[in-house]
Each structure stands twice: as structure tokens, then as C-alpha cells.
Coordinates of N, CA and C in Angstrom, one line a residue:
Chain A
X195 N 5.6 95.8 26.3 CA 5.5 97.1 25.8 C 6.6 98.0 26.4
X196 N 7.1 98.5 25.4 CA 8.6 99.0 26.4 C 8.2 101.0 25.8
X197 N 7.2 101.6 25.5 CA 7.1 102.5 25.5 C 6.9 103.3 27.0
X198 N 6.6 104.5 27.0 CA 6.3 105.0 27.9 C 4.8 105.1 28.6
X199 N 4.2 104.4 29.4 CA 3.1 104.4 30.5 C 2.8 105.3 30.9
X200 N 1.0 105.9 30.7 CA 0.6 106.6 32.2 C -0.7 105.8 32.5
X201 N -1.2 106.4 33.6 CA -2.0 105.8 34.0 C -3.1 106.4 35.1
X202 N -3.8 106.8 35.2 CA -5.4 105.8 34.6 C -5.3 107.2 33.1
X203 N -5.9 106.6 31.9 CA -5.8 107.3 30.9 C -6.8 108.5 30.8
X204 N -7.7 108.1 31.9 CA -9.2 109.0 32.0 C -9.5 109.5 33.6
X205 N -9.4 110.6 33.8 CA -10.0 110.6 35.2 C -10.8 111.7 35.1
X206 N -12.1 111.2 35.9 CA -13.2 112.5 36.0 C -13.3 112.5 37.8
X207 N -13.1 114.1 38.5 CA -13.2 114.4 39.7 C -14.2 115.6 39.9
X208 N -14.2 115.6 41.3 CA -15.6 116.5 41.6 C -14.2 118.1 42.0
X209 N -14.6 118.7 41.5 CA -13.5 119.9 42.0 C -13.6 119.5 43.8
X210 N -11.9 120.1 44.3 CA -12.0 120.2 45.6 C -10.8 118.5 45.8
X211 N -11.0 118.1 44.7 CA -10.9 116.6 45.1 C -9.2 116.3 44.7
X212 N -8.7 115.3 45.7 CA -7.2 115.4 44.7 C -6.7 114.1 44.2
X213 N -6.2 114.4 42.8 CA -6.0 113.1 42.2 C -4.0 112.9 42.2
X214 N -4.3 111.5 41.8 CA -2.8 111.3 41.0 C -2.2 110.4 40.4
X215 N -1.7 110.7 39.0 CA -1.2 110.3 37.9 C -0.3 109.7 38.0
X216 N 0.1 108.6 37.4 CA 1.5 107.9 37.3 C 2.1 107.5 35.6
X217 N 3.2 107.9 35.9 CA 4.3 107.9 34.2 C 5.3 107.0 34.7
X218 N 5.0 105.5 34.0 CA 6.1 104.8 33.9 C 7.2 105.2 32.3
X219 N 8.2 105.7 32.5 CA 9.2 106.1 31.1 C 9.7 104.2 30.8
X220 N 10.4 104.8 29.7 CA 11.1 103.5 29.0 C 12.4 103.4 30.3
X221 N 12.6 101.9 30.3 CA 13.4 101.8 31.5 C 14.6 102.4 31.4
X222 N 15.4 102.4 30.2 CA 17.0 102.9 30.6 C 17.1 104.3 30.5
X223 N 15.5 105.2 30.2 CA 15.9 106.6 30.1 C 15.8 107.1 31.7
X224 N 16.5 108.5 31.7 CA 17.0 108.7 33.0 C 16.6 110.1 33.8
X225 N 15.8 111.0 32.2 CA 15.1 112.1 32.2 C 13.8 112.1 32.1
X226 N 12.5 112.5 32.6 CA 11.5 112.1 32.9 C 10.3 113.6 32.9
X227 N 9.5 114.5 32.1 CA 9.0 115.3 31.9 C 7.6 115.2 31.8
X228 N 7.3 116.1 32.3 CA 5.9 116.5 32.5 C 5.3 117.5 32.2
X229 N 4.0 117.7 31.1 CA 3.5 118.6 31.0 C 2.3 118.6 30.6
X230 N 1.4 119.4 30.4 CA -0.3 120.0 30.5 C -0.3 120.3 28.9
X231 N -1.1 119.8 28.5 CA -2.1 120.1 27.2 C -3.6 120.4 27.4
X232 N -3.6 122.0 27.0 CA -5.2 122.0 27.2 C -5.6 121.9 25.2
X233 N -7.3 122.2 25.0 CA -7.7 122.0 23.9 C -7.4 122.4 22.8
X234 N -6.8 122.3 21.9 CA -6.1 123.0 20.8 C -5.1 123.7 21.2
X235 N -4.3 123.1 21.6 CA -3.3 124.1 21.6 C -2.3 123.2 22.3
X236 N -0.7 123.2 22.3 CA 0.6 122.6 22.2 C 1.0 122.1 23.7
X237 N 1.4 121.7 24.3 CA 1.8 120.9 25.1 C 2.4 122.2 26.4
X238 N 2.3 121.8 27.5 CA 3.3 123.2 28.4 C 4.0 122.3 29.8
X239 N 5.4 123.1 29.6 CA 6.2 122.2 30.4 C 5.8 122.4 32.2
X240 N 5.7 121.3 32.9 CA 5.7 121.6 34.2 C 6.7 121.4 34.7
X241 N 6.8 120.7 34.6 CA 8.2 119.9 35.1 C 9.1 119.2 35.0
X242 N 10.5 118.9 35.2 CA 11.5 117.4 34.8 C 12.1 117.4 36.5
X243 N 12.7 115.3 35.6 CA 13.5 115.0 36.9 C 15.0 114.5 36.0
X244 N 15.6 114.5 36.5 CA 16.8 113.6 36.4 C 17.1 112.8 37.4
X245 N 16.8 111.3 37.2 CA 16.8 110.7 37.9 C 16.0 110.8 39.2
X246 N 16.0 110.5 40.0 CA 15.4 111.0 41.5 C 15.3 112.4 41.7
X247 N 16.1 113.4 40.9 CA 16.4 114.6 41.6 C 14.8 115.3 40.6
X248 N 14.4 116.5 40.8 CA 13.0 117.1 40.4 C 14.0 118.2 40.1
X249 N 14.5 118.3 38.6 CA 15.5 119.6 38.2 C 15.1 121.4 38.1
X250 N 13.7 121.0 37.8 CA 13.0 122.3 36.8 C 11.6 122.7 37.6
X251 N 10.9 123.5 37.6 CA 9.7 123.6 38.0 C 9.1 124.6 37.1
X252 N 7.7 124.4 36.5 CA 7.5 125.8 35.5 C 6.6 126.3 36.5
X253 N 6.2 128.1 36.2 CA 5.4 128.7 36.6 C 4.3 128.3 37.0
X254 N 3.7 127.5 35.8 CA 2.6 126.5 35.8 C 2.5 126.1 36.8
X255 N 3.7 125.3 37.8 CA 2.9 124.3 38.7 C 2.9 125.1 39.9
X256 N 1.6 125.2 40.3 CA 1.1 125.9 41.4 C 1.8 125.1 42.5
X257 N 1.2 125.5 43.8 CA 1.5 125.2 44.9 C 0.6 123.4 45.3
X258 N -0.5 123.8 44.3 CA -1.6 122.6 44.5 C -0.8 121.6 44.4
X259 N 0.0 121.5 42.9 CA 0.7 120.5 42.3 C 2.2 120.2 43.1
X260 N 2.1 118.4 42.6 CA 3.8 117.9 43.2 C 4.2 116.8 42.3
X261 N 4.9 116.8 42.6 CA 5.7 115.4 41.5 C 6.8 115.1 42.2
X262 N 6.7 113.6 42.0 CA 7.9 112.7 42.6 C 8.1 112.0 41.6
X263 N 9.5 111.5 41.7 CA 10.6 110.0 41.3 C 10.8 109.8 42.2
X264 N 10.7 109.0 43.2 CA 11.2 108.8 44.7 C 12.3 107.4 44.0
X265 N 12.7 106.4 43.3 CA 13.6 105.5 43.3 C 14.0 106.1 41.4
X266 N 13.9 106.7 40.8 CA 14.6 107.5 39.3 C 13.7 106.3 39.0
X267 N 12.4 106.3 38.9 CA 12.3 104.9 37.7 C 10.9 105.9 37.3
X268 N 9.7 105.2 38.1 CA 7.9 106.3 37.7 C 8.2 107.3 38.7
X269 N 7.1 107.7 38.1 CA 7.1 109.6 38.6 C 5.5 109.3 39.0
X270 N 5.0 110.6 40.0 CA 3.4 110.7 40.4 C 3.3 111.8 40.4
X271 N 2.4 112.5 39.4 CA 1.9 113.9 39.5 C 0.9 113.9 40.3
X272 N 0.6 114.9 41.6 CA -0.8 114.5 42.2 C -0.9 116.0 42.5
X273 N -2.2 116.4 42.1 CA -2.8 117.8 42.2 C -4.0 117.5 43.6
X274 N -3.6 118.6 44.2 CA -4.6 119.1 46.0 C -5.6 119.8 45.1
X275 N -6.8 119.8 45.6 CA -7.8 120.7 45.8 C -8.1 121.0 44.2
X276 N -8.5 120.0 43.5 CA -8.7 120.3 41.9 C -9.1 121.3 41.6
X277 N -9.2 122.4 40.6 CA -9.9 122.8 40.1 C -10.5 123.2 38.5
X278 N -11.6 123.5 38.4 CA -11.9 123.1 36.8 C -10.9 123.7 36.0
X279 N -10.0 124.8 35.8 CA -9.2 125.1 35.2 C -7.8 124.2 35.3
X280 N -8.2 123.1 36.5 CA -7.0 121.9 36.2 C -7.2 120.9 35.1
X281 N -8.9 121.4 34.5 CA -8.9 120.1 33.4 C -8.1 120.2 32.0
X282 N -7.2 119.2 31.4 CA -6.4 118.9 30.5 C -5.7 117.6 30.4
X283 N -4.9 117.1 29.4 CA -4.1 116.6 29.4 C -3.0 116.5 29.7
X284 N -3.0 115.4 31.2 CA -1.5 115.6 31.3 C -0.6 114.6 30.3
X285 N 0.1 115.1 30.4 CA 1.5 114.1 29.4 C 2.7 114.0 29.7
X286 N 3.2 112.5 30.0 CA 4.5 112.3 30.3 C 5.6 111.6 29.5
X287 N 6.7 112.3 29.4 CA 7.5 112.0 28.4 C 8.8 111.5 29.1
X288 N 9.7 110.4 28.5 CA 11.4 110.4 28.7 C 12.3 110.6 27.9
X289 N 13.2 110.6 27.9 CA 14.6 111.0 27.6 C 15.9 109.8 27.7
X290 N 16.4 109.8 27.3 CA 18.2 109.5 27.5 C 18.7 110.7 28.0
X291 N 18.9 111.1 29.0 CA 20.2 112.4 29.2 C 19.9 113.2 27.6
X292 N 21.0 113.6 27.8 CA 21.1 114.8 26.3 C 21.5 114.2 25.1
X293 N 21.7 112.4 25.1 CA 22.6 112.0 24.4 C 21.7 112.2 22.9
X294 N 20.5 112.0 23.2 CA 19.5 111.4 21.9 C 18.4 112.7 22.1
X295 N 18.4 113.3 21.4 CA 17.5 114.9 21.2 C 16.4 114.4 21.4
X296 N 15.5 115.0 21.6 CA 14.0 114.4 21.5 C 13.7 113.4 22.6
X297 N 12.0 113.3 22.7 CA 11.8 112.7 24.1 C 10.6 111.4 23.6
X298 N 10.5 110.8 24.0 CA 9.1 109.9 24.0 C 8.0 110.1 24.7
X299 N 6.7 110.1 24.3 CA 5.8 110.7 25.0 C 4.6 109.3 25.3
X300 N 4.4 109.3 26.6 CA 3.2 108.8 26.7 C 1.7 108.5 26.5
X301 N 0.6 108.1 26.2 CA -0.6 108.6 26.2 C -1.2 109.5 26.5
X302 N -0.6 109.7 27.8 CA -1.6 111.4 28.5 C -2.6 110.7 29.4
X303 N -2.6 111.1 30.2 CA -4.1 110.9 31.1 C -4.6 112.6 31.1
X304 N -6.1 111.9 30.8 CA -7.3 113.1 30.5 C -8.1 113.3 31.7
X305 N -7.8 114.6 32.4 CA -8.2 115.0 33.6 C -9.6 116.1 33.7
X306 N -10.9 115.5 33.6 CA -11.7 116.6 34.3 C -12.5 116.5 35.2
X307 N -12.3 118.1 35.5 CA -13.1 118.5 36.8 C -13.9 118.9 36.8
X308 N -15.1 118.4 37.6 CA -16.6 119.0 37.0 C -16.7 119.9 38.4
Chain B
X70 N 12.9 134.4 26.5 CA 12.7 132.9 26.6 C 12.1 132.7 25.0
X71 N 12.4 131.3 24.9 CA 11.9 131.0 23.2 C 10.6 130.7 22.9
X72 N 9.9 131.4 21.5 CA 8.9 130.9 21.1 C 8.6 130.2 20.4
X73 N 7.6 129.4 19.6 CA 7.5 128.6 18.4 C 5.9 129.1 18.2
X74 N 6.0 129.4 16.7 CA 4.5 130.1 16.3 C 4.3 129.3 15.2
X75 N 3.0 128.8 15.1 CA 2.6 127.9 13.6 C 1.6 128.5 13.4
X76 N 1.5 129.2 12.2 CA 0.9 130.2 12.0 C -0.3 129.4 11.4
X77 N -1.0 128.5 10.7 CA -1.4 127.7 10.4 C -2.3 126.4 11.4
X78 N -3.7 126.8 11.4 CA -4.5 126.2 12.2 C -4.8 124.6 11.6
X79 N -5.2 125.1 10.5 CA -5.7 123.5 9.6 C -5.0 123.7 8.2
X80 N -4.9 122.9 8.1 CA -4.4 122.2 6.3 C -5.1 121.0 6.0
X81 N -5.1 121.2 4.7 CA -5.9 120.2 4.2 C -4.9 119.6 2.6
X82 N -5.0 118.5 2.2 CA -4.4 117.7 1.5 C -5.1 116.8 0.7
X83 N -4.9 116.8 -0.4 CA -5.5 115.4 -0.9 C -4.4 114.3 -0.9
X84 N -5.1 112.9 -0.9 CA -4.1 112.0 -1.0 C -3.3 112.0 -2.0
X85 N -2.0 111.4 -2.2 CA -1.1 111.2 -2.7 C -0.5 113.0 -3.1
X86 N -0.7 114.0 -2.4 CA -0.1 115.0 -2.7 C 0.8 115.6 -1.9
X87 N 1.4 117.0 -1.6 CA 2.6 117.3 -1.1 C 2.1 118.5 -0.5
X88 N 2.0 118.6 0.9 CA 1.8 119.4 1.7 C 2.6 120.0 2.7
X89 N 2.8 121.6 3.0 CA 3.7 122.3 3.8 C 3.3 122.8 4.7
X90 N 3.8 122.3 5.7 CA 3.6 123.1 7.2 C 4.6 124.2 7.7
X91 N 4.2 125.4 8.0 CA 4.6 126.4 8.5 C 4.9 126.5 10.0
X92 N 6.4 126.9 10.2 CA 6.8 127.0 11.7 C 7.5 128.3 11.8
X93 N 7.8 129.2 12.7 CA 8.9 129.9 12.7 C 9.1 129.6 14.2
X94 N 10.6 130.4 14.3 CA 10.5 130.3 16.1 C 11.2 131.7 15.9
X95 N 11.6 131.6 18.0 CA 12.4 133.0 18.2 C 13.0 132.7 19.3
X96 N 14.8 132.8 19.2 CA 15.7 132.8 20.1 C 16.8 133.4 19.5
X97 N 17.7 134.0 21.1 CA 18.5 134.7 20.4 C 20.3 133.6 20.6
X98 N 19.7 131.9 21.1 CA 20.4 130.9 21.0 C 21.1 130.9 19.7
X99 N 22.1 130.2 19.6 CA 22.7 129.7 18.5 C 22.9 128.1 18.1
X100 N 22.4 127.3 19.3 CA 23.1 126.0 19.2 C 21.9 125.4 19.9
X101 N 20.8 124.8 19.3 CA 19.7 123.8 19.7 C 18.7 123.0 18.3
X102 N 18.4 122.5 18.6 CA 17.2 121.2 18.3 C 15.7 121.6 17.8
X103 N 15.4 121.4 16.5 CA 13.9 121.9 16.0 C 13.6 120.5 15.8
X104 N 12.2 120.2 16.7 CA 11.4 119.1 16.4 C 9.9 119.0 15.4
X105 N 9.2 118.2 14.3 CA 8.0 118.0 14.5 C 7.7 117.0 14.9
X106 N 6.5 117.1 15.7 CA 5.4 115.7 16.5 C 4.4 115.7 15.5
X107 N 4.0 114.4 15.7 CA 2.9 114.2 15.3 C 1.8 114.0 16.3
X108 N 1.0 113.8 16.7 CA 0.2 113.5 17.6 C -1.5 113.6 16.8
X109 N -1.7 111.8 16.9 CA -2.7 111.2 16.0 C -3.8 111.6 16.8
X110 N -5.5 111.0 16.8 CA -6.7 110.8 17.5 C -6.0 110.2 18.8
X111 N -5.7 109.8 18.6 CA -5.3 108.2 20.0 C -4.3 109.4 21.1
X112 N -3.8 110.5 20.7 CA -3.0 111.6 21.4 C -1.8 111.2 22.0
X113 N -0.9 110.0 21.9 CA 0.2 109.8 22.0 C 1.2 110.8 20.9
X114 N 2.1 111.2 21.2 CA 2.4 112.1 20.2 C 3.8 111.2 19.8
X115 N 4.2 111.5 18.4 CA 5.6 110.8 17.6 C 6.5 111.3 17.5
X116 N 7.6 110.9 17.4 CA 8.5 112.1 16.8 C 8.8 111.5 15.3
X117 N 8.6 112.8 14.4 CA 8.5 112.9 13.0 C 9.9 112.9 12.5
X118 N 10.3 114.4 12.7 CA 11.9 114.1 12.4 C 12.4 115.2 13.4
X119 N 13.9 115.5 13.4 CA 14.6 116.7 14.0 C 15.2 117.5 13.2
X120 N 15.7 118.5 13.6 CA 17.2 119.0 12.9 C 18.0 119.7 13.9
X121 N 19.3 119.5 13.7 CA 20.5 120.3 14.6 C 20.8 121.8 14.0
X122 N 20.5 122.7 14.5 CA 20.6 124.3 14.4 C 21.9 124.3 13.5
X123 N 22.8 123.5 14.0 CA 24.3 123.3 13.5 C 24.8 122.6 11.8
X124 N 23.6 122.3 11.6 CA 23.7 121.3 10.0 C 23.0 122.4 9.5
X125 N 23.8 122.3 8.2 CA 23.4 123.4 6.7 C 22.2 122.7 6.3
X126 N 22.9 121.3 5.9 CA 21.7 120.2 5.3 C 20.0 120.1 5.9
X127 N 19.3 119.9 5.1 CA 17.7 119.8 5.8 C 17.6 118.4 6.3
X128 N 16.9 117.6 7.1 CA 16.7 116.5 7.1 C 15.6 116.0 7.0
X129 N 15.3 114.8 6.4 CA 14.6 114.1 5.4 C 14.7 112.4 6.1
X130 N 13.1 112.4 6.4 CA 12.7 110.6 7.0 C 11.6 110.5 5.9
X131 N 12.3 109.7 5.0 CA 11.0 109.1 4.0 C 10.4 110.0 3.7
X132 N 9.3 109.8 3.7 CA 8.2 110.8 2.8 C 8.2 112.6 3.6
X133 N 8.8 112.2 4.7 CA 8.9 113.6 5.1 C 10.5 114.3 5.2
X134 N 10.6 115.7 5.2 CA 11.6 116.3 5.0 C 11.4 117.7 5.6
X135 N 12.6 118.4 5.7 CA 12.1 119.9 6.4 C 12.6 120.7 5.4
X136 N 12.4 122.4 5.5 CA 13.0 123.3 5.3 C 13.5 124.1 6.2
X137 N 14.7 123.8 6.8 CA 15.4 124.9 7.7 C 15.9 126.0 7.4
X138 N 15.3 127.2 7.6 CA 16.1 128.5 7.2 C 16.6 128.9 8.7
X139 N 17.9 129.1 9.1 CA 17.9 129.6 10.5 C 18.1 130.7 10.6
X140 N 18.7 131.3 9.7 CA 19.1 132.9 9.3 C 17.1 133.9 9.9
X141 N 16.3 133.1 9.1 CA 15.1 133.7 9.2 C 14.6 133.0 10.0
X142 N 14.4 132.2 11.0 CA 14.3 131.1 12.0 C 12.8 130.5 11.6
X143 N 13.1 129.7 10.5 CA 11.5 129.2 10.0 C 12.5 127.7 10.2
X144 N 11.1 126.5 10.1 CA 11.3 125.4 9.8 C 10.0 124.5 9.8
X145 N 10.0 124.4 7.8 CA 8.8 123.9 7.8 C 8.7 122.9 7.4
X146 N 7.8 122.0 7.6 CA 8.0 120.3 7.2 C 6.6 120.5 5.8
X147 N 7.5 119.7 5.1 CA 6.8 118.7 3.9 C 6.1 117.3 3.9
X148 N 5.4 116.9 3.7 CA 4.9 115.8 3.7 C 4.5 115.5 2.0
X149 N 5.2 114.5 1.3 CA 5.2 113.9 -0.1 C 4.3 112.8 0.6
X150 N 3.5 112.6 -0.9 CA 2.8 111.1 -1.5 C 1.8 111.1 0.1
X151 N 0.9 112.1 0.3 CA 0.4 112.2 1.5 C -0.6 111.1 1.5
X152 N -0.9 110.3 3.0 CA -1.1 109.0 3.1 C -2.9 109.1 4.2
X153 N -3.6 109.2 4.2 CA -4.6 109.1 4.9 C -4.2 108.8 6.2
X154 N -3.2 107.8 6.7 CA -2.8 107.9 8.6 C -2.0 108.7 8.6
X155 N -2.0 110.1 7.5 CA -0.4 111.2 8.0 C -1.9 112.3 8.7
X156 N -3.0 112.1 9.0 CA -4.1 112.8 9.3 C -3.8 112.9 11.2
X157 N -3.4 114.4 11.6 CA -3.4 114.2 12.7 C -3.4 115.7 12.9
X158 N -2.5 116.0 14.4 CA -2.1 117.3 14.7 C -0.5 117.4 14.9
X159 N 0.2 118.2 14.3 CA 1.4 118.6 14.0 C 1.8 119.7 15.0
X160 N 3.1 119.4 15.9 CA 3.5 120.3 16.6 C 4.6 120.5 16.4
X161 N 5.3 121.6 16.4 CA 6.7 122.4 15.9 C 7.4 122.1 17.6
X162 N 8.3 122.0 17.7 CA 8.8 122.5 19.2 C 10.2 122.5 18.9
X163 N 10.7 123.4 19.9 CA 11.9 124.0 20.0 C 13.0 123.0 21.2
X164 N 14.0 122.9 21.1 CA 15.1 122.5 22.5 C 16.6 122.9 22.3
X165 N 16.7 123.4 23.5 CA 17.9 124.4 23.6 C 19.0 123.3 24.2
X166 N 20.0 123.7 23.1 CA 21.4 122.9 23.5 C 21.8 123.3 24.9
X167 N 21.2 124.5 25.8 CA 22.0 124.8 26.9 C 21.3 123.6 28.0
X168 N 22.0 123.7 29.2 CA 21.8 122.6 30.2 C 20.2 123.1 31.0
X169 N 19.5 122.7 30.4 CA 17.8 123.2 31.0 C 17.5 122.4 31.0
X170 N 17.8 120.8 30.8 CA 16.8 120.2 31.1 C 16.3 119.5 30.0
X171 N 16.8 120.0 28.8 CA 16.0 119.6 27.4 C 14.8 120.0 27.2
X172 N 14.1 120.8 27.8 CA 12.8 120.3 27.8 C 12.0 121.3 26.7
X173 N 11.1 120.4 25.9 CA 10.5 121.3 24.9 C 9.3 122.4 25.2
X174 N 9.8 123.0 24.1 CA 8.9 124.5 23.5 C 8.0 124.1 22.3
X175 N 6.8 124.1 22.8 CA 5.7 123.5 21.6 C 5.1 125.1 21.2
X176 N 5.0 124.6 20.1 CA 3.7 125.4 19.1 C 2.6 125.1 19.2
X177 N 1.0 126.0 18.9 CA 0.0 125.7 19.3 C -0.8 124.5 18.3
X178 N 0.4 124.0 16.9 CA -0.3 123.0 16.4 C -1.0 123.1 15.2
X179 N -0.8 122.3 14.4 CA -1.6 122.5 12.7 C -2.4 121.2 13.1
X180 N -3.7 121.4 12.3 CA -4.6 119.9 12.3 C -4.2 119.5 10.8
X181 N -3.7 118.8 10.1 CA -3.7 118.6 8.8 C -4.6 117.6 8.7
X182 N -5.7 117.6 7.8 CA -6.7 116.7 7.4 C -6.2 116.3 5.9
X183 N -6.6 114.7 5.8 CA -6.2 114.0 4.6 C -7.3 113.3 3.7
X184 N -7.8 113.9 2.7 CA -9.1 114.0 1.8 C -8.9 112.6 0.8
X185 N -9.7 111.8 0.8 CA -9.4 110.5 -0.3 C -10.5 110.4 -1.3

């Protein structure tokens, strides 16, 4: 399967508790995005990397939240100290650089916090 | 900073007919990227088609096609000979030719339901 991976597709935590997500992208893309889908309603950016580097950061990602590429290949979203308004969809997308518009998106792992 | 509004919660369709989805946005850009996604039950989301801010022409993948007005910043997708797996949620999003990062600007989403 040469799409893009996340993984675990489901996670249920106790608030307080901290998890973390992993987005394997398609191998030759080099751009790597992250963002939060709550219920009805459109996707929101947290984050990108280029390569190893973490380019962007949105408002969105609190202090709780962090994201790595430590070698430019998968990325780990891991959120401290959950809380119920952490529950959503995350979703992780790749890229080619700027060459090819548009990104590929992952499954999403479905996060809640009870 | 840019928006994307789909004014349009649900649509509905019968099969084999031709349905329009409503988008507008807001930037005061000149040079970027209008996407729709699809994103089925399964919530992987697709990419449907694009268009370049910069082309007169609309673009057109098979049964689907857009209307780009950029003057009035709408861009709405058509869907011909509608097919019972075109049943999903539709997202408009925006990307700016400037060096950000690419990263998209979604709309809150049409459900289009497909009646057989």
C-alpha cells in the first residue's frame, strides 16, 4: 500500500491521559500536514513539516500538543494531559513540495476522551 | 487570512442526475489553487479535481467538472450521471500560491446524499 498511514485508527483515553499518533506519508513526498476534524465540519490545520524541519504551527496547537519528523520520513502527533475538547479527528496528509497542488490524506485516527 | 464558505449543508440527488455544489471563498490573493475532496463513510478524503486561479478554462474529471468565477470568487462543482458511491461529504478548500507551506483552507462541507 503506498498511500498514506496513520495509526491506531481509534483511540479512546481517560482525560488527563497522553496519547500519540503516527502518519506514515507516501515515501517520495517531502511535505507532511497535520490537522483536526471535529463533527461536521471541515478539516483545521495544525501543523506542517518539510522534511525534518516543523515549518508552520497553527493557533490550534496548544502548548499540550507536539509533532515530530525526527529522520523527514513519519511524523508523531502526541498530545499531554488530554482533554475532552481534544476529541476529533486527527488527519494526516502529504505532499510533493509545491510541485503537484494538492495533498493526500490519510484515514485519520479518531480520538476520544471520556 | 482566507476563507472558504459552502453555503450548503445537504444535497440531495437522484441517481443518474446532475447536481451542484456551492463554494465561494475570500482572498485578497491573486495566484492560488481551489480544491474539492471528497471524503466517503470510511473518512479518508480524495481529491476530486483542482483548478489554477490562473486558467480561464474550468476543469473537468469525467463526470465531474467545476464552475470557476474568480472575479466573484465562487467555485462550484457539478456532478453528471450521479452514481450512488458519489454519496459522501464534499469539501471546498482553498491553497495559496505564496510560500506557506501549501497548506489547506477547508470549508465546513456539503453531505450530498444519492437516492436510487
Amino acid at each position: 500500500d503506498t498511500g498514506v498511514s496513520q495509526n491506531p485508527r481509534h483511540k479512546i483515553t481517560k482525560r488527563g491521559q497522553n496519547v500519540t499518533f503516527r502518519c506514515d506519508p507516501i515515501s517520495e513526498h517531502n511535505r507532511l500536514y497535520w490537522y483536526r476534524q471535529t463533527l461536521g465540519q471541515g478539516p483545521e490545520f495544525l501543523t506542517y513539516f518539510q522534511n525534518e524541519a516543523q515549518l508552520e504551527k497553527s493557533r490550534l496547537l496548544s502548548d499540550r500538543f507536539s509533532a515530530e519528523r525526527p529522520k523527514g520520513s513519519f511524523s508523531t502527533l502526541e498530545i499531554q494531559r488530554t482533554e475532552q475538547g481534544d476529541s476529533a479527528m486527527y488527519l494526516c496528509a502529504s505532499s510533493l513540495g509545491g510541485a503537484v497542488p494538492g495533498a493526500f490524506f490519510g484515514q485519520g485516527t479518531r480520538l476520544t476522551v471520556v | 487570512a482566507q476563507t472558504v464558505t459552502q453555503s450548503q449543508p445537504e444535497m440531495s440527488v437522484q441517481e443518474a442526475e446532475t447536481v451542484t455544489l456551492s463554494c465561494t471563498y475570500d482572498t485578497s490573493e491573486s495566484d492560488y489553487y481551489l480544491f474539492w475532496y471528497k471524503q466517503p463513510p470510511s473518512r479518508q478524503m480524495i481529491l476530486v479535481i483542482r483548478q489554477e486561479a490562473y486558467k480561464q478554462q474550468n476543469a473537468t474529471e469525467n463526470r465531474f467538472s467545476v464552475n470557476f468565477q474568480k472575479a466573484a470568487k465562487s467555485f462550484s462543482l457539478k456532478i453528471s450521471d450521479s452514481q450512488l458511491g458519489d454519496a459522501a461529504m464534499y469539501f471546498c478548500a482553498y491553497r495559496s500560491e505564496k510560500s506557506d507551506g501549501n497548506k489547506l483552507v477547508f470549508g465546513a462541507g456539503t453531505i450530498l446524499r444519492v437516492k436510487s
